[in-house]
Short mmCIF file of C-alpha atoms and ligand atoms in Angstrom, two decimals:
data_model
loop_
_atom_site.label_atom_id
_atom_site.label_comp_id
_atom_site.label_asym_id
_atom_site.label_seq_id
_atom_site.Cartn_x
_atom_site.Cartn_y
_atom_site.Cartn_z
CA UNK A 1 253.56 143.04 261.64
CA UNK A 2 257.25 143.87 263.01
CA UNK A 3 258.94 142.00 264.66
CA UNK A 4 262.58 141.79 266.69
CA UNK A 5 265.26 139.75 266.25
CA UNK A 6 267.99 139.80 269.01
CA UNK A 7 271.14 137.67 269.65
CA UNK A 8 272.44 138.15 272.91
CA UNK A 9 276.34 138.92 272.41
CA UNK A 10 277.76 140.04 275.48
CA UNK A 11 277.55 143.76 277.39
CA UNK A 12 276.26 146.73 276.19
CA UNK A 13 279.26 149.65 276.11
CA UNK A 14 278.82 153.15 275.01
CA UNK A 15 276.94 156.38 275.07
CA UNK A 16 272.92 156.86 274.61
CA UNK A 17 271.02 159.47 274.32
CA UNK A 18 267.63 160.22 276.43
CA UNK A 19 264.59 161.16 274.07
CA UNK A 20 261.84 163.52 275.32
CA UNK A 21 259.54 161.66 277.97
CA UNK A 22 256.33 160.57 276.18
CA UNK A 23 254.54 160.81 279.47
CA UNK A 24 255.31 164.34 279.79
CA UNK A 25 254.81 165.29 275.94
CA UNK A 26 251.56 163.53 275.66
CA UNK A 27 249.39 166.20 278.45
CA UNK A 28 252.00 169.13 277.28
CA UNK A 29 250.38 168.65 273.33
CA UNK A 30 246.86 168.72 274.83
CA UNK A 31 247.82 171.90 277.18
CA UNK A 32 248.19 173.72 273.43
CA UNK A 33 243.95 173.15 273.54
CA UNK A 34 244.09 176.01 276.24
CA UNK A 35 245.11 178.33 274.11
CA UNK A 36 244.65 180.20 270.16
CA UNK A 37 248.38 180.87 270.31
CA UNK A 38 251.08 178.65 269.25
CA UNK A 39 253.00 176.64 271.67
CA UNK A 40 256.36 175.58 270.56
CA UNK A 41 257.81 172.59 272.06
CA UNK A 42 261.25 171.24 272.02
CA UNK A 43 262.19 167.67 272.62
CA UNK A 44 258.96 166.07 271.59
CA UNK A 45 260.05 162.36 271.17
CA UNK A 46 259.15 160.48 267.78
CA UNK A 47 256.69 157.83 268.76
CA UNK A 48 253.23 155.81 267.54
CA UNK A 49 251.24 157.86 271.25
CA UNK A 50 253.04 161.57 269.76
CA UNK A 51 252.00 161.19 266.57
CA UNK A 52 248.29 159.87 267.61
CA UNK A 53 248.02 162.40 269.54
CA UNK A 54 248.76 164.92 266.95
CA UNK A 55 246.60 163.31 264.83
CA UNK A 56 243.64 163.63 267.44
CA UNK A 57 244.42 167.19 267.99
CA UNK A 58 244.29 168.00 264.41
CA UNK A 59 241.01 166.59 264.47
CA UNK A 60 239.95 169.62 266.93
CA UNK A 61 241.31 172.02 264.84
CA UNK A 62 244.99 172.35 265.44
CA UNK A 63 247.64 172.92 263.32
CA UNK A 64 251.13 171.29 263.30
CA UNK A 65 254.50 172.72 261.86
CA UNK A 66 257.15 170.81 262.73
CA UNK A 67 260.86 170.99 261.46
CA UNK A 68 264.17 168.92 262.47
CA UNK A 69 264.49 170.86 266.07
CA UNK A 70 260.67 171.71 266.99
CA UNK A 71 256.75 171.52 266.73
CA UNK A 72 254.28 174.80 266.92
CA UNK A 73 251.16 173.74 267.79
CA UNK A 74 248.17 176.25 267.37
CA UNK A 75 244.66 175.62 267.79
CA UNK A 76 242.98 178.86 266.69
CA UNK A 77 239.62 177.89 267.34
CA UNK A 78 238.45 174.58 268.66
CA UNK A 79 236.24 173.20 265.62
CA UNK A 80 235.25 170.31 267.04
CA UNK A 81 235.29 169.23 271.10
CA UNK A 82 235.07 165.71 270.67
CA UNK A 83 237.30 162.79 270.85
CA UNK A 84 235.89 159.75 269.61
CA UNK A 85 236.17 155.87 270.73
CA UNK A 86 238.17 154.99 267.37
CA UNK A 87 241.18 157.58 269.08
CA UNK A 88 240.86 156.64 272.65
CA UNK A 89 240.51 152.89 272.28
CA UNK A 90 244.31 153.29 270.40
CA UNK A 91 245.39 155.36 273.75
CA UNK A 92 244.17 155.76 276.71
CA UNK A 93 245.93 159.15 277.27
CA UNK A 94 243.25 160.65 274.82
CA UNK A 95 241.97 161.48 278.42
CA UNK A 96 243.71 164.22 278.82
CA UNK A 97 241.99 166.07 276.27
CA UNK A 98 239.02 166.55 278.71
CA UNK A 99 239.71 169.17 280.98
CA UNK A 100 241.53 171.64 278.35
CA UNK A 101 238.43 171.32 275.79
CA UNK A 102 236.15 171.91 278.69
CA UNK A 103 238.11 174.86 280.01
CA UNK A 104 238.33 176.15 276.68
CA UNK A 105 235.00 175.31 274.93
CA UNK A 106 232.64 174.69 278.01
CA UNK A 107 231.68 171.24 276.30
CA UNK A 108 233.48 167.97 275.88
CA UNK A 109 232.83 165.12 274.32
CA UNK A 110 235.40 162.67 274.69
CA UNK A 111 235.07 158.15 274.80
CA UNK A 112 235.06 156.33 277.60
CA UNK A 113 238.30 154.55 277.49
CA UNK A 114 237.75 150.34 277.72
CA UNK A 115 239.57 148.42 280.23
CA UNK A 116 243.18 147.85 278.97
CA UNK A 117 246.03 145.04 278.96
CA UNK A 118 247.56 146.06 282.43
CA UNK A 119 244.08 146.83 284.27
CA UNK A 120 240.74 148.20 284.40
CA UNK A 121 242.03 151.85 284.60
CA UNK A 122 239.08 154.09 285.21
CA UNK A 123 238.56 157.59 284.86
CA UNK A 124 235.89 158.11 287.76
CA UNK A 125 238.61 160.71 289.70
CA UNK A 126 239.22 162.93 286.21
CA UNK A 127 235.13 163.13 286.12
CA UNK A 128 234.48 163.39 290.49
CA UNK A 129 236.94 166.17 290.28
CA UNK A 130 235.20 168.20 287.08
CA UNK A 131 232.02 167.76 288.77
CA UNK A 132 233.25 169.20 291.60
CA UNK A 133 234.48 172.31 289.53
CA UNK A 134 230.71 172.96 288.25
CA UNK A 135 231.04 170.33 284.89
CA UNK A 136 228.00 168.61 284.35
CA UNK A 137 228.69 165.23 283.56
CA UNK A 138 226.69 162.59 281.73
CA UNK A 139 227.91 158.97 280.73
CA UNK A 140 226.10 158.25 277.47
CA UNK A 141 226.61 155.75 274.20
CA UNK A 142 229.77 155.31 275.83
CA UNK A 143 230.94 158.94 275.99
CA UNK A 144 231.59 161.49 278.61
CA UNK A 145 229.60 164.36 277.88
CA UNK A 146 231.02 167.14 280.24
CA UNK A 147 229.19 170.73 280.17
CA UNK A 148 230.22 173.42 281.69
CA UNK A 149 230.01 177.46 281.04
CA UNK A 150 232.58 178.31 283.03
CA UNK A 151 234.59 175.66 285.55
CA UNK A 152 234.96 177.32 288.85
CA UNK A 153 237.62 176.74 290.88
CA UNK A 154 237.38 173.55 294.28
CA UNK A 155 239.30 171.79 296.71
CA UNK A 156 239.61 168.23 295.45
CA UNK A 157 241.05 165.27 297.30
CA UNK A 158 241.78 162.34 295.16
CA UNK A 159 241.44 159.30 296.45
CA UNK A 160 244.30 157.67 295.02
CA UNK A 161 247.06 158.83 293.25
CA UNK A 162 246.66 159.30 289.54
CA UNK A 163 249.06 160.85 287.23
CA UNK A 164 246.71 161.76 283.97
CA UNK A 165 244.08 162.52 286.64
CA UNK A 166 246.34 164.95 288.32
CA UNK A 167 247.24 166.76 284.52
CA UNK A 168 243.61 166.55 283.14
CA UNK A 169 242.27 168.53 286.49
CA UNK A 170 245.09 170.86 286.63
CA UNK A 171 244.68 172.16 282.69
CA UNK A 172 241.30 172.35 283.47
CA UNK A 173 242.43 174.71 286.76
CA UNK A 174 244.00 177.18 284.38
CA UNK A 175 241.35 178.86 283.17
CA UNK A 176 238.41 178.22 286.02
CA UNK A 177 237.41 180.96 288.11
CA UNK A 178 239.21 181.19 291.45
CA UNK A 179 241.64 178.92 292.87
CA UNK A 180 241.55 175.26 292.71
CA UNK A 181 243.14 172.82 295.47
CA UNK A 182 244.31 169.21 294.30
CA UNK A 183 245.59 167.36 297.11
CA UNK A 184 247.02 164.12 296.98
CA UNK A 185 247.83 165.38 293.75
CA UNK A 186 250.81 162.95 291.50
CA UNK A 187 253.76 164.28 292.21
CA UNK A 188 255.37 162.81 289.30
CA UNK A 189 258.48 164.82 287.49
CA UNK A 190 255.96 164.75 284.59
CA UNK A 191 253.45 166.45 286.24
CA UNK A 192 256.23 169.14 287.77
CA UNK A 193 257.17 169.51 283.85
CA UNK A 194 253.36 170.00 282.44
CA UNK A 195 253.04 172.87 285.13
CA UNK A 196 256.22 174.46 283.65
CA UNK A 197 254.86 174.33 280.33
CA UNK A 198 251.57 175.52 281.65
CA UNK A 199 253.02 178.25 283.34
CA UNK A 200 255.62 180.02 280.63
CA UNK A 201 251.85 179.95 279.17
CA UNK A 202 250.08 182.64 281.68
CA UNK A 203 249.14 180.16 284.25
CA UNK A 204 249.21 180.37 287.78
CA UNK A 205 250.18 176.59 289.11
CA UNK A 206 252.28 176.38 292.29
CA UNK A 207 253.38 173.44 294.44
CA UNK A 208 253.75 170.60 291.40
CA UNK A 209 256.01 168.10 292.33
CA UNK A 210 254.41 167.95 296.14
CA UNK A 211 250.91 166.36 296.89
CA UNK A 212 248.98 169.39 297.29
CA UNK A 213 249.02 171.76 294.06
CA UNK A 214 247.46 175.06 293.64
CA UNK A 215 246.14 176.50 291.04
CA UNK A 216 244.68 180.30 290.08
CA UNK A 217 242.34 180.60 287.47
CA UNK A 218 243.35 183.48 284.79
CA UNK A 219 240.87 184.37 282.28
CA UNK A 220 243.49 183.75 279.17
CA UNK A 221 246.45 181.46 278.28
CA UNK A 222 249.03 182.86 275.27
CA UNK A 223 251.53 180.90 273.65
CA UNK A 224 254.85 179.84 274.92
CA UNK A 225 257.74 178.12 274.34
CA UNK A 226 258.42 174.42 276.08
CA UNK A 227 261.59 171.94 276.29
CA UNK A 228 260.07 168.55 277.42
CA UNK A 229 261.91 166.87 279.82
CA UNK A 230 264.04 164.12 279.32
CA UNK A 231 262.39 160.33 279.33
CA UNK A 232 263.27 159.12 283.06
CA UNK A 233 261.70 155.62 282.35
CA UNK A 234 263.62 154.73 278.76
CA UNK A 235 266.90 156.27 280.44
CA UNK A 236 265.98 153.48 283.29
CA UNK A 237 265.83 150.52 280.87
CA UNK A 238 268.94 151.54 278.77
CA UNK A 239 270.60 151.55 282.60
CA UNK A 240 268.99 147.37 283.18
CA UNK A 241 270.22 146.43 279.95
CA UNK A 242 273.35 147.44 280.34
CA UNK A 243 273.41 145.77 284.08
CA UNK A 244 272.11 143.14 283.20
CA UNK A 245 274.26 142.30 279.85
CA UNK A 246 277.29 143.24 282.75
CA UNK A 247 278.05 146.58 280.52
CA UNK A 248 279.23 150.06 280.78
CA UNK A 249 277.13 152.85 279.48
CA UNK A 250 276.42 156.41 279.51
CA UNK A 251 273.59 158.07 279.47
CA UNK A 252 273.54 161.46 278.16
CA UNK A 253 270.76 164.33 278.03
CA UNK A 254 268.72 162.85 280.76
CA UNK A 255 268.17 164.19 284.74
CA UNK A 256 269.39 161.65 287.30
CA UNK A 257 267.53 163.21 289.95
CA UNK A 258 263.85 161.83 288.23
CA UNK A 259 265.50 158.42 288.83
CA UNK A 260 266.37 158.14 292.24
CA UNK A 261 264.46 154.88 293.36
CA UNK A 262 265.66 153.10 290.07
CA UNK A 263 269.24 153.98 290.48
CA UNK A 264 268.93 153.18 294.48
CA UNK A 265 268.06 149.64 293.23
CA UNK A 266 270.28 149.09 290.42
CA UNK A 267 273.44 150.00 293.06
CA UNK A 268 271.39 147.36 295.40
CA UNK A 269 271.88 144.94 292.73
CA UNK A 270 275.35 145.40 292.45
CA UNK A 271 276.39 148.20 289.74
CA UNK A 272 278.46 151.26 290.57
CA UNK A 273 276.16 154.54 288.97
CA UNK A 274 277.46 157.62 289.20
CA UNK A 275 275.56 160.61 287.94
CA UNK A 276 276.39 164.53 287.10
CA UNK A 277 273.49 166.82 286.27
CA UNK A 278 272.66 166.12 282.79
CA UNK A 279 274.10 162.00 282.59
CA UNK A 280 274.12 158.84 284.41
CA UNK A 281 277.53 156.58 283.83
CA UNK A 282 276.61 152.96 284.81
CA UNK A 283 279.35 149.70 284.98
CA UNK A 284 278.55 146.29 285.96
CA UNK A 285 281.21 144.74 286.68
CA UNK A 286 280.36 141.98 289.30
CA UNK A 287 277.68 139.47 289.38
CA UNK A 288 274.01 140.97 290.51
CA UNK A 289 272.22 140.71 292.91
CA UNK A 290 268.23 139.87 292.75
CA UNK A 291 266.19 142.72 294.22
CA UNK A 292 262.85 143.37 295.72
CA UNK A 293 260.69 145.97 294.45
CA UNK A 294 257.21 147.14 295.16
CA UNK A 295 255.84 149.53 292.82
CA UNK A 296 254.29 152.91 294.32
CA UNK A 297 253.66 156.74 293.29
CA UNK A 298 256.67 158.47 292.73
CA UNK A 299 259.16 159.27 294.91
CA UNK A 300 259.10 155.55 295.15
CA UNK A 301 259.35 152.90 292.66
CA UNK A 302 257.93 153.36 289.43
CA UNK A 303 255.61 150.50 287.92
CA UNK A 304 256.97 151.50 284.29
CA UNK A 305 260.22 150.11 285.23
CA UNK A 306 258.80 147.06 287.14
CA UNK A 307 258.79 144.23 284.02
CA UNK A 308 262.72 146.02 283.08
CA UNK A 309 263.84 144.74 286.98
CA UNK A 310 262.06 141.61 286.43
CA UNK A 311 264.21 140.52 282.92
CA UNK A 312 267.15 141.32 285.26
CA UNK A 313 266.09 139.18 288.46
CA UNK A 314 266.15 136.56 286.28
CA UNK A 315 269.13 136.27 286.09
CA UNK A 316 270.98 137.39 288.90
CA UNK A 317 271.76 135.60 292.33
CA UNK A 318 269.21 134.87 294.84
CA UNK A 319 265.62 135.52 294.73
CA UNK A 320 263.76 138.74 294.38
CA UNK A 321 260.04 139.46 295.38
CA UNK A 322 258.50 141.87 293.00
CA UNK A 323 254.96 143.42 293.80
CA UNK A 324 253.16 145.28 291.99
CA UNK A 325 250.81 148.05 293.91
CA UNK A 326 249.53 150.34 291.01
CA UNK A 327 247.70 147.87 288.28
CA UNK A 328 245.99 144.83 288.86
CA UNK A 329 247.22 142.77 285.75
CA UNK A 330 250.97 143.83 284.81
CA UNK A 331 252.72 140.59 285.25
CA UNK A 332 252.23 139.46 281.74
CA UNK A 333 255.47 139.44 280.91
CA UNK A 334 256.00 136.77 283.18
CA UNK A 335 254.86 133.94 281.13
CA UNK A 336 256.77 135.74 278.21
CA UNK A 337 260.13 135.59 280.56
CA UNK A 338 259.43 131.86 281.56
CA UNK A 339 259.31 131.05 277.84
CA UNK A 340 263.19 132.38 277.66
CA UNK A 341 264.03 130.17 280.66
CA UNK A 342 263.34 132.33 283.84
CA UNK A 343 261.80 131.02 287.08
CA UNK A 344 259.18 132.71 288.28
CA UNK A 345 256.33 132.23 290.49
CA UNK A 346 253.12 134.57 290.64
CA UNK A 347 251.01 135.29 293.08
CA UNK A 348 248.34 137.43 292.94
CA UNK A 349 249.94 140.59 292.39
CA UNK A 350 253.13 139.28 293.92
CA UNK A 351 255.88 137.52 291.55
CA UNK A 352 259.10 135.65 293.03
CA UNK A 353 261.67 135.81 290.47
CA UNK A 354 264.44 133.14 291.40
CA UNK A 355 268.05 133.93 289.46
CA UNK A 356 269.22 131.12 286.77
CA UNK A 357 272.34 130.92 285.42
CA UNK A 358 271.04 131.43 281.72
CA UNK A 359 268.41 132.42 279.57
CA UNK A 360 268.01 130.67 276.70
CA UNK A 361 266.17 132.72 272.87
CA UNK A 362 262.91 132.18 271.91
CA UNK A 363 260.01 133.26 270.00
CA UNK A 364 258.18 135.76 272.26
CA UNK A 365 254.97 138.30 272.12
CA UNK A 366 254.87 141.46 273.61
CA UNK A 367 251.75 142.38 275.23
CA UNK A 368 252.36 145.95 276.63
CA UNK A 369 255.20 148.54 276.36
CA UNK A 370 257.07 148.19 279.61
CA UNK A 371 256.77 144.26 279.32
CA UNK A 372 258.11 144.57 275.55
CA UNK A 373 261.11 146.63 277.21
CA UNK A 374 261.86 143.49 279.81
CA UNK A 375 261.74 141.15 276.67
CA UNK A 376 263.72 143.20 275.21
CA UNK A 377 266.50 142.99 278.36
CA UNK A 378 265.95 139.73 278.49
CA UNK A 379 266.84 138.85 274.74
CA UNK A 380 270.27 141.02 275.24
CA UNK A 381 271.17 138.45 277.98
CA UNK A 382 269.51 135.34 276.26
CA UNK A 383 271.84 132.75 274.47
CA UNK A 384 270.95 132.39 270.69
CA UNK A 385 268.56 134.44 269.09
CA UNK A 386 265.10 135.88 270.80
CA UNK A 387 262.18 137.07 268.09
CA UNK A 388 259.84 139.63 269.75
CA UNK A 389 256.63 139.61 268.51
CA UNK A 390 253.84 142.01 268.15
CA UNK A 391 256.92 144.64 268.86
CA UNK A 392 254.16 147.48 268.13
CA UNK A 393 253.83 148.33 271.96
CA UNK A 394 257.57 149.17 272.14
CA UNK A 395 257.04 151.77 269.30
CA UNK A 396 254.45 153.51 271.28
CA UNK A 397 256.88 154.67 273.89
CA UNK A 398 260.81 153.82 272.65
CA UNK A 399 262.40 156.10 269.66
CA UNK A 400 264.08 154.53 267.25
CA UNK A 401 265.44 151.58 270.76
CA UNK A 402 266.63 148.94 267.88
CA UNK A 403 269.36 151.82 266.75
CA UNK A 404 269.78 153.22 270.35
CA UNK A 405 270.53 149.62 271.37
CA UNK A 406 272.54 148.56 268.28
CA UNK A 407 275.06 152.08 269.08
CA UNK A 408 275.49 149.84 272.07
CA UNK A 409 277.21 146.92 270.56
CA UNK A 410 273.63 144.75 270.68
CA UNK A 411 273.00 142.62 267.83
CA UNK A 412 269.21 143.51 267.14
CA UNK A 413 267.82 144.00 263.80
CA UNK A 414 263.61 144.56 262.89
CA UNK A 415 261.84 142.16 260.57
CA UNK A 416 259.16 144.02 258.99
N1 EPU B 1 242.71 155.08 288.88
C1 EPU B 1 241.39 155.01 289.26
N2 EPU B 1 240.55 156.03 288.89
C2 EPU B 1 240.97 157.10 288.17
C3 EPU B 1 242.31 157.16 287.79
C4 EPU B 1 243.18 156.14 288.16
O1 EPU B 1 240.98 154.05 289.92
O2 EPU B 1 240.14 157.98 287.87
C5 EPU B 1 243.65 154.02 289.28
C6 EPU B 1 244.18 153.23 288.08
O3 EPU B 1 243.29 152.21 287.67
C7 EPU B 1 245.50 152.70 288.62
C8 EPU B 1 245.97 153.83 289.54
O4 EPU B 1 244.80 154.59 289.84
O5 EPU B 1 245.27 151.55 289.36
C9 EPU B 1 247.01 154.76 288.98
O6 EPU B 1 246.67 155.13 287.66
P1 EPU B 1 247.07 156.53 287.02
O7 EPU B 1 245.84 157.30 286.75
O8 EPU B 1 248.15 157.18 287.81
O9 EPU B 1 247.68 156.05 285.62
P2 EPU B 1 247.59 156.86 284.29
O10 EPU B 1 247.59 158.30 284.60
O11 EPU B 1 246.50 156.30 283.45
C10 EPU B 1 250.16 157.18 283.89
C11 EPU B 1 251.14 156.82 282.81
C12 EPU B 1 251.38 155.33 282.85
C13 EPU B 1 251.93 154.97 284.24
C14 EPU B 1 250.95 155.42 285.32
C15 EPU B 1 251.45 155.19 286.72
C16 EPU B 1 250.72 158.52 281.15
C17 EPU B 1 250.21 158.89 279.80
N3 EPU B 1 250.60 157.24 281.52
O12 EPU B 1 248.97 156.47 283.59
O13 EPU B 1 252.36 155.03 281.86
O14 EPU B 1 252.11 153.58 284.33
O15 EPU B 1 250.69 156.83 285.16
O16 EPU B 1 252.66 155.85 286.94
O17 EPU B 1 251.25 159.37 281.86
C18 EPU B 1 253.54 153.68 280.34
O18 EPU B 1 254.17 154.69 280.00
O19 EPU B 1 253.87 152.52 279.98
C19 EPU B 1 252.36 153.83 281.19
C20 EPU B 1 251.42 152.88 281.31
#
């Protein structure tokens, strides 16, 4: 298995560039289900969750032609509607091919996802809101089995806010029969950039990007052409590393206005950003500050950038109180941290993160992708060398970070 090797040598300085945002390509590739023509996307970050997820579509028929600049993606006929537990258990996001193969095929069968590192995660809103669209659902062997001739269209109100849940329903909108209402909807940038795709497609979605979304039923998707938008969460850890290593970067290709929460609290913590439309310029000149944080739907802080703040409380002055609202188990990276020399108490789903002067390197396991990132962070800042173990997770959601990082100035190489 791979591993990382970092020696922390000072501040990061330079110019990145923002991949695609898997969280955005991953429902976008599944949106190609809803139609027989080809949907050409730009942008489509290189990752382990892309490339399973072209491999599950392929299953179902689709076909793949990708070159240097693009990917056309055509399912001309769905051959079979199933995704099965060996897919899902390797991603969760497998979800998402629900509502388009039951919009398209009036039958799905698709795995109950397990429980998962950072929390139980169920699915019950994807399957209360296709019910309430005319599915007929049954939970057998461990599969959703979803029926349906033809969805029609309902007013659903989730009862929390869930992003996939939000993207499964609305594909599954786009070809139901009248007009669907999803309020309390996700109002996410990714969900904002799945309706755009969705709509240069034939559908009729307005109102992504609030709470309450609306969405006419058309009888036929065609293809389209997509860019996916930039990747708001690795363009947020590139921006802690740098703070925290005291740095000067640039990010280029990204959107600063998907960010606004993260930059508010990197300024809090003490490092002038300054952002034109299409880059975010970050310097770090004096010490930081700790910072609180609570986690929350977007607009407000994201939880995917909640173990990146932590590596950076750790070592900046004072003491920050980080909570995490959205899952009940992401503070595994806290142990992780602790072994690298941070102070941190945890309770419940509350960690106080008191500032130390230094981080020492260590020998450390990633357990999800986010906390991977904070390891990451924290190895940049650590004195010596920090190994990363298990450094799988951070492949499922960075492109090629060790080069990104290494254009930086960081001294990080892979051990495979
Ligand atoms: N929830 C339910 N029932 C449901 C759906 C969700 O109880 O039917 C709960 C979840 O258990 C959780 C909360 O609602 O406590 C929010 O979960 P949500 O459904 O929004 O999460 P998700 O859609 O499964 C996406 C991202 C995650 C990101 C979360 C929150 C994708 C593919 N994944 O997950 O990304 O953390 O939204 O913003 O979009 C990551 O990239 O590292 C990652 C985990």
């Amino acid at each position: 298995m791979d591993k990382l090797s970092i020696v922390g040598n000072g501040p990061l300085r330079g110019e990145v560039r923002a991949s695609g945002a898997k969280n955005a390509a991953l429902p976008i590739l599944c949106a190609a289900l809803l139609s027989a023509e080809p949907l050409v996307l730009e942008n489509l970050p290189h990752l382990r969750d892309v490339s399973t997820m072209l491999e599950l579509l392929r299953q179902m028929g689709a076909s793949a032609d990708q070159d240097a600049t693009q990917l056309a993606l055509t399912v001309p006929q769905v051959s079979q509607a199933v995704a099965p537990y060996e897919m899902v258990k390797t991603m969760r996001a497998s979800i998402l091919v629900l509502g388009p193969l039951l919009a398209r095929c009036g039958e799905a069968r698709v795995s109950l996802p397990g429980g998962c590192a950072i929390g139980m995660r169920p699915v019950d809103q994807h399957i209360k809101g296709l019910e309430a669209m005319g599915a007929e659902i049954r939970l057998e062997h461990g599969y959703i089995h979803a029926v349906a001739r033809r969805l029609r269209g309902a007013r659903i109100v989730f009862d929390m806010v869930t992003v996939t849940g939000t993207e499964n329903l609305m594909m599954a909108a786009c070809l139901a029969q009248g007009e669907t209402i999803l309020e309390n909807a996700a109002r996410e940038p990714e969900v904002g950039d799945l309706a755009d795709c969705l709509n240069a497609m034939g559908a009729q979605v307005r109102g992504a990007g609030t709470d309450t979304i609306v969405i006419a039923g058309v009888p036929a998707l065609r293809g389209a052409r997509h860019r996916i938008m930039p990747d708001r969460i690795e363009t947020g850890t590139f921006l802690v590393a740098a703070a925290a290593t005291r740095g000067e970067i640039t990010v280029t290709g990204t959107r600063a206005q998907a960010l606004d929460a993260v930059l508010e609290k990197l300024r809090e913590a003490g490092a002038e950003v300054n952002v034109a439309p299409d880059q975010i310029h970050l310097k770090a000149g004096k010490p930081l500050r700790a910072v609180n944080v609570r986690t929350a739907p977007y607009p407000a802080f994201p939880t995917d950038m909640q173990a990146q703040f932590m590596a950076l409380n750790a070592i900046a002055a004072g003491t920050a109180v980080m909570t995490e609202t959205i899952f009940e188990n992401r503070l595994m990276h806290v142990q992780e941290l602790r072994r690298l020399g941070a102070d941190i108490e945890v309770e419940g789903n509350t960690a106080v993160v008191k500032g130390v002067a230094r981080l020492t390197g260590a020998r450390v396991m990633a357990t999800d992708l986010r906390a991977s990132a904070s390891l990451v962070i924290a190895g940049l800042v650590a004195e010596g060398e920090t190994q990363i173990e298990r450094i799988y997770h951070l492949d499922r959601g960075y492109e090629a970070i060790e080069q990104k990082l290494a254009g930086l100035g960081a001294s990080i190489r892979r051990i495979t």
